[in-house]
mmCIF file of C-alpha atoms in Angstrom:
data_model
loop_
_atom_site.group_PDB
_atom_site.id
_atom_site.type_symbol
_atom_site.label_atom_id
_atom_site.label_comp_id
_atom_site.label_asym_id
_atom_site.label_seq_id
_atom_site.Cartn_x
_atom_site.Cartn_y
_atom_site.Cartn_z
ATOM 1 C CA MET A 427 -14.799 -9.517 -9.925
ATOM 2 C CA PHE A 428 -11.388 -8.641 -11.261
ATOM 3 C CA ALA A 429 -8.293 -10.519 -10.158
ATOM 4 C CA GLU A 430 -5.582 -8.396 -8.572
ATOM 5 C CA ARG A 431 -2.599 -8.317 -10.946
ATOM 6 C CA ARG A 432 -0.262 -6.121 -8.932
ATOM 7 C CA LYS A 433 2.806 -7.793 -7.473
ATOM 8 C CA GLU A 434 2.837 -5.401 -4.511
ATOM 9 C CA GLN A 435 -0.112 -4.094 -2.498
ATOM 10 C CA ARG A 436 -0.552 -0.329 -2.683
ATOM 11 C CA ALA A 437 -0.987 1.760 0.458
ATOM 12 C CA GLU A 438 -3.247 4.806 0.589
ATOM 13 C CA CYS A 439 -1.200 7.957 0.290
ATOM 14 C CA PHE A 440 -3.560 10.877 -0.490
ATOM 15 C CA SER A 441 -0.780 13.421 -0.973
ATOM 16 C CA SER A 442 -0.268 16.335 -3.329
ATOM 17 C CA GLY A 443 2.394 16.105 -5.977
ATOM 18 C CA GLU A 444 3.606 17.292 -9.355
ATOM 19 C CA LEU A 445 4.298 15.700 -12.719
ATOM 20 C CA LEU A 446 7.506 16.993 -14.291
ATOM 21 C CA PHE A 447 8.144 16.667 -18.011
ATOM 22 C CA GLY A 448 9.738 18.663 -20.801
ATOM 23 C CA GLU A 449 11.869 21.720 -20.201
ATOM 24 C CA ALA A 450 9.917 23.319 -17.372
ATOM 25 C CA ALA A 451 6.455 21.805 -17.630
ATOM 26 C CA CYS A 452 4.790 20.716 -14.396
ATOM 27 C CA THR A 453 1.262 19.613 -13.629
ATOM 28 C CA PRO A 454 -0.182 19.430 -10.095
ATOM 29 C CA CYS A 455 -1.631 16.065 -9.116
ATOM 30 C CA LEU A 456 -3.097 14.066 -6.249
ATOM 31 C CA VAL A 457 -1.443 10.753 -5.358
ATOM 32 C CA TRP A 458 -4.216 8.373 -4.230
ATOM 33 C CA ASN A 459 -2.107 5.322 -3.445
ATOM 34 C CA MET A 460 1.426 4.073 -3.947
ATOM 35 C CA SER A 461 3.667 1.015 -3.664
ATOM 36 C CA GLU A 462 7.325 0.381 -4.427
ATOM 37 C CA ALA A 463 6.306 -0.474 -8.011
ATOM 38 C CA GLY A 464 3.743 2.205 -8.933
ATOM 39 C CA ALA A 465 0.967 4.613 -8.011
ATOM 40 C CA LEU A 466 -2.510 5.872 -8.810
ATOM 41 C CA ILE A 467 -2.547 9.610 -9.460
ATOM 42 C CA GLU A 468 -5.165 12.116 -10.565
ATOM 43 C CA VAL A 469 -4.674 15.310 -12.553
ATOM 44 C CA GLU A 470 -7.194 18.105 -13.077
ATOM 45 C CA PRO A 471 -8.774 18.605 -16.488
ATOM 46 C CA PRO A 472 -7.805 19.574 -19.105
ATOM 47 C CA SER A 473 -4.401 18.064 -18.277
ATOM 48 C CA SER A 474 -3.245 15.259 -20.532
ATOM 49 C CA PRO A 475 0.277 14.361 -19.415
ATOM 50 C CA PRO A 476 2.644 12.387 -21.653
ATOM 51 C CA ASP A 477 3.206 8.642 -21.203
ATOM 52 C CA ALA A 478 6.503 9.199 -19.328
ATOM 53 C CA PHE A 479 7.300 11.793 -16.654
ATOM 54 C CA ASP A 480 8.825 12.281 -13.198
ATOM 55 C CA LEU A 481 6.480 12.265 -10.195
ATOM 56 C CA VAL A 482 7.294 14.434 -7.161
ATOM 57 C CA VAL A 483 5.381 13.502 -3.983
ATOM 58 C CA HIS A 484 5.261 16.581 -1.724
ATOM 59 C CA ALA A 485 4.737 14.710 1.563
ATOM 60 C CA ASP A 486 8.194 13.121 1.491
ATOM 61 C CA GLY A 487 9.991 14.816 -1.424
ATOM 62 C CA LEU A 488 10.119 11.508 -3.288
ATOM 63 C CA VAL A 489 10.909 11.796 -7.027
ATOM 64 C CA ARG A 490 10.239 8.755 -9.233
ATOM 65 C CA SER A 491 10.355 8.257 -12.993
ATOM 66 C CA CYS A 492 7.002 6.916 -14.235
ATOM 67 C CA LEU A 493 5.438 5.234 -17.214
ATOM 68 C CA VAL A 494 1.641 5.412 -17.653
ATOM 69 C CA VAL A 495 0.136 1.908 -17.824
ATOM 70 C CA ARG A 496 -3.549 2.873 -17.535
ATOM 71 C CA ARG A 497 -5.668 5.990 -18.108
ATOM 72 C CA THR A 498 -9.218 6.250 -16.760
ATOM 73 C CA GLY A 499 -10.550 9.762 -17.142
ATOM 74 C CA GLN A 500 -8.207 11.999 -15.181
ATOM 75 C CA ARG A 501 -6.728 9.109 -13.163
ATOM 76 C CA LEU A 502 -3.451 7.532 -14.226
ATOM 77 C CA GLY A 503 -2.036 4.200 -13.141
ATOM 78 C CA VAL A 504 1.740 4.479 -13.360
ATOM 79 C CA ALA A 505 4.630 2.046 -13.004
ATOM 80 C CA PHE A 506 7.890 3.349 -11.566
ATOM 81 C CA THR A 507 10.740 2.837 -14.014
ATOM 82 C CA ILE A 508 13.671 3.420 -11.661
#
């Protein structure tokens, strides 16, 4: 089994959201889980977002700057940078 390396436990979120990057580029996403430090999100193919973007979570209007730390298929593990 793999050891948990996260400093904070993530809570299930299952909310829609958007990735914002560039001038007006946005990509819809699904936020699977989230903590104060990061989140697991999923984008639909053929999306391939950049390594840094802003995440908007529709359920609460939260906007966080993100850095991709892991890519597995269409799922992205991100760390919040602010």
